[in-house]
Tab-separated table of C-alpha atoms in Angstrom:
chain	number	residue	atom	x	y	z
A	179	MET	CA	-34.888	-84.032	72.405
A	180	TYR	CA	-34.056	-85.365	68.906
A	181	SER	CA	-32.607	-83.343	66.017
A	182	GLU	CA	-34.586	-82.940	62.786
A	183	LYS	CA	-32.132	-85.277	61.064
A	184	VAL	CA	-32.734	-88.014	63.603
A	185	ILE	CA	-36.508	-87.681	63.182
A	186	GLU	CA	-36.091	-87.719	59.381
A	187	HIS	CA	-33.995	-90.913	59.445
A	188	PHE	CA	-36.400	-92.479	61.934
A	189	MET	CA	-39.551	-91.615	59.986
A	190	CYS	CA	-37.999	-92.341	56.534
A	191	PRO	CA	-35.066	-94.698	57.062
A	192	GLN	CA	-32.886	-95.149	54.002
A	193	ASN	CA	-31.630	-98.520	52.733
A	194	ALA	CA	-33.817	-100.504	55.199
A	195	TYR	CA	-34.393	-103.885	53.586
A	196	SER	CA	-33.085	-107.426	53.594
A	197	MET	CA	-30.474	-108.484	50.991
A	198	PRO	CA	-30.602	-112.265	50.554
A	199	ASP	CA	-27.794	-112.224	47.930
A	200	ALA	CA	-25.423	-109.997	49.905
A	201	ASP	CA	-21.674	-110.575	49.594
A	202	ALA	CA	-21.388	-110.288	53.396
A	203	GLU	CA	-23.293	-109.413	56.540
A	204	GLY	CA	-22.602	-108.382	60.088
A	205	SER	CA	-24.787	-108.236	63.188
A	206	SER	CA	-24.588	-106.369	66.419
A	207	GLY	CA	-26.822	-106.009	69.412
A	208	ASP	CA	-27.043	-104.180	72.643
A	209	PRO	CA	-28.447	-106.443	75.402
A	210	ALA	CA	-28.800	-103.440	77.710
A	211	CYS	CA	-31.620	-101.959	75.615
A	212	GLY	CA	-32.602	-104.887	73.356
A	213	ASP	CA	-31.611	-103.286	70.051
A	214	ALA	CA	-30.385	-105.499	67.226
A	215	LEU	CA	-28.984	-104.700	63.775
A	216	THR	CA	-27.884	-106.712	60.776
A	217	VAL	CA	-25.981	-104.925	57.982
A	218	TYR	CA	-25.770	-106.417	54.466
A	219	ILE	CA	-23.209	-105.277	51.864
A	220	ARG	CA	-22.629	-105.899	48.189
A	221	VAL	CA	-19.098	-105.078	47.096
A	222	LYS	CA	-17.621	-104.268	43.717
A	223	ASP	CA	-14.023	-103.207	43.042
A	224	ASN	CA	-13.360	-102.997	46.779
A	225	CYS	CA	-16.220	-100.465	47.260
A	226	ILE	CA	-19.590	-100.797	48.968
A	227	LYS	CA	-21.903	-100.606	45.985
A	228	GLU	CA	-25.064	-101.519	47.913
A	229	ILE	CA	-25.789	-101.585	51.634
A	230	SER	CA	-28.945	-102.370	53.554
A	231	TYR	CA	-29.913	-103.347	57.050
A	232	LEU	CA	-32.645	-104.664	59.283
A	233	VAL	CA	-32.908	-103.112	62.693
A	234	PHE	CA	-35.017	-103.723	65.757
A	235	GLY	CA	-34.862	-100.913	68.240
A	236	CYS	CA	-35.662	-97.424	69.391
A	237	CYS	CA	-35.847	-94.231	67.370
A	238	ALA	CA	-32.140	-93.543	67.836
A	239	SER	CA	-31.150	-97.052	66.756
A	240	ILE	CA	-33.186	-96.802	63.588
A	241	ALA	CA	-31.830	-93.329	62.754
A	242	THR	CA	-28.192	-94.332	63.408
A	243	SER	CA	-28.583	-97.483	61.317
A	244	SER	CA	-29.999	-95.413	58.447
A	245	MET	CA	-27.202	-92.850	58.687
A	246	THR	CA	-24.548	-95.533	58.873
A	247	SER	CA	-25.795	-96.926	55.572
A	248	VAL	CA	-25.832	-93.480	53.990
A	249	LEU	CA	-22.295	-92.744	55.124
A	250	ALA	CA	-20.892	-96.117	54.025
A	251	LYS	CA	-22.545	-96.443	50.603
A	252	GLY	CA	-20.059	-95.851	47.777
A	253	LYS	CA	-17.038	-95.821	50.052
A	254	SER	CA	-14.081	-98.129	49.713
A	255	LEU	CA	-13.987	-100.874	52.314
A	256	ASP	CA	-11.002	-99.176	53.953
A	257	ASP	CA	-12.766	-95.822	54.178
A	258	ALA	CA	-15.960	-97.446	55.488
A	259	LEU	CA	-13.904	-99.061	58.233
A	260	LYS	CA	-12.893	-95.581	59.356
A	261	ILE	CA	-16.451	-94.463	60.019
A	262	THR	CA	-16.798	-93.780	63.747
A	263	GLU	CA	-19.627	-93.370	66.218
A	264	GLU	CA	-18.739	-89.644	66.314
A	265	ASP	CA	-19.146	-89.426	62.506
A	266	ILE	CA	-22.703	-90.865	62.800
A	267	ILE	CA	-23.628	-88.616	65.701
A	268	GLU	CA	-22.274	-85.576	63.879
A	269	ALA	CA	-24.160	-86.460	60.636
A	270	LEU	CA	-27.352	-86.664	62.678
A	271	ASP	CA	-26.748	-83.299	64.279
A	272	GLY	CA	-26.315	-84.947	67.621
A	273	LEU	CA	-28.048	-87.470	69.859
A	274	PRO	CA	-29.295	-87.166	73.427
A	275	GLU	CA	-26.650	-88.324	75.877
A	276	ASN	CA	-28.633	-91.417	76.920
A	277	LYS	CA	-28.859	-92.513	73.254
A	278	VAL	CA	-25.189	-92.006	72.188
A	279	HIS	CA	-24.565	-95.753	72.637
A	280	CYS	CA	-26.978	-96.446	69.736
A	281	SER	CA	-24.349	-95.128	67.304
A	282	ASN	CA	-22.099	-98.050	68.253
A	283	LEU	CA	-24.661	-100.461	66.872
A	284	GLY	CA	-24.206	-99.242	63.270
A	285	VAL	CA	-20.429	-98.987	63.455
A	286	SER	CA	-20.071	-102.417	64.966
A	287	ALA	CA	-22.373	-104.191	62.502
A	288	LEU	CA	-20.756	-102.374	59.523
A	289	HIS	CA	-17.298	-103.395	60.606
A	290	LYS	CA	-18.411	-106.953	61.171
A	291	ALA	CA	-19.933	-107.053	57.648
A	292	ILE	CA	-16.700	-105.759	56.100
A	293	ASN	CA	-14.626	-108.248	58.094
A	294	ASN	CA	-17.041	-111.012	57.041
A	295	TYR	CA	-16.477	-109.980	53.398
A	296	TYR	CA	-12.692	-110.111	53.870
A	297	GLU	CA	-12.935	-113.514	55.464
A	298	LYS	CA	-15.076	-114.898	52.609
A	299	THR	CA	-12.857	-113.505	49.843
A	300	SER	CA	-9.655	-114.737	51.476
A	301	ARG	CA	-11.184	-118.229	51.752
A	302	MET	CA	-12.234	-118.068	48.070
A	303	GLU	CA	-8.695	-117.033	47.056
A	304	GLU	CA	-7.273	-119.960	49.005
A	305	HIS	CA	-9.286	-122.309	46.849
A	306	LEU	CA	-8.133	-120.859	43.538
């Protein structure tokens, strides 16, 4: 049912921790299945230098959250915004059809975190 990569990211999720001093965060949830994800980012020179997350959900939600963090780490904010659900599914060697929606959780929370960062930095610039 699940690929080896999905099982690997479920059993040993990467970057799964809280980041109290994050530059920004974004949350997403899927009321249909009860999954919830918060992504934290630390940005330097317009690149994601550190990314972490806390996720509550099924095997696929945990695996897609982990893979989202792996794909986004080290990317420029603009490149990270280009990460798609399909990118996550492909990087995990596929998901069962009934779990494809889980990939949206990571993309949505990542995009919200980046947008939160942009909002915070534009407000800081207004006060300078």
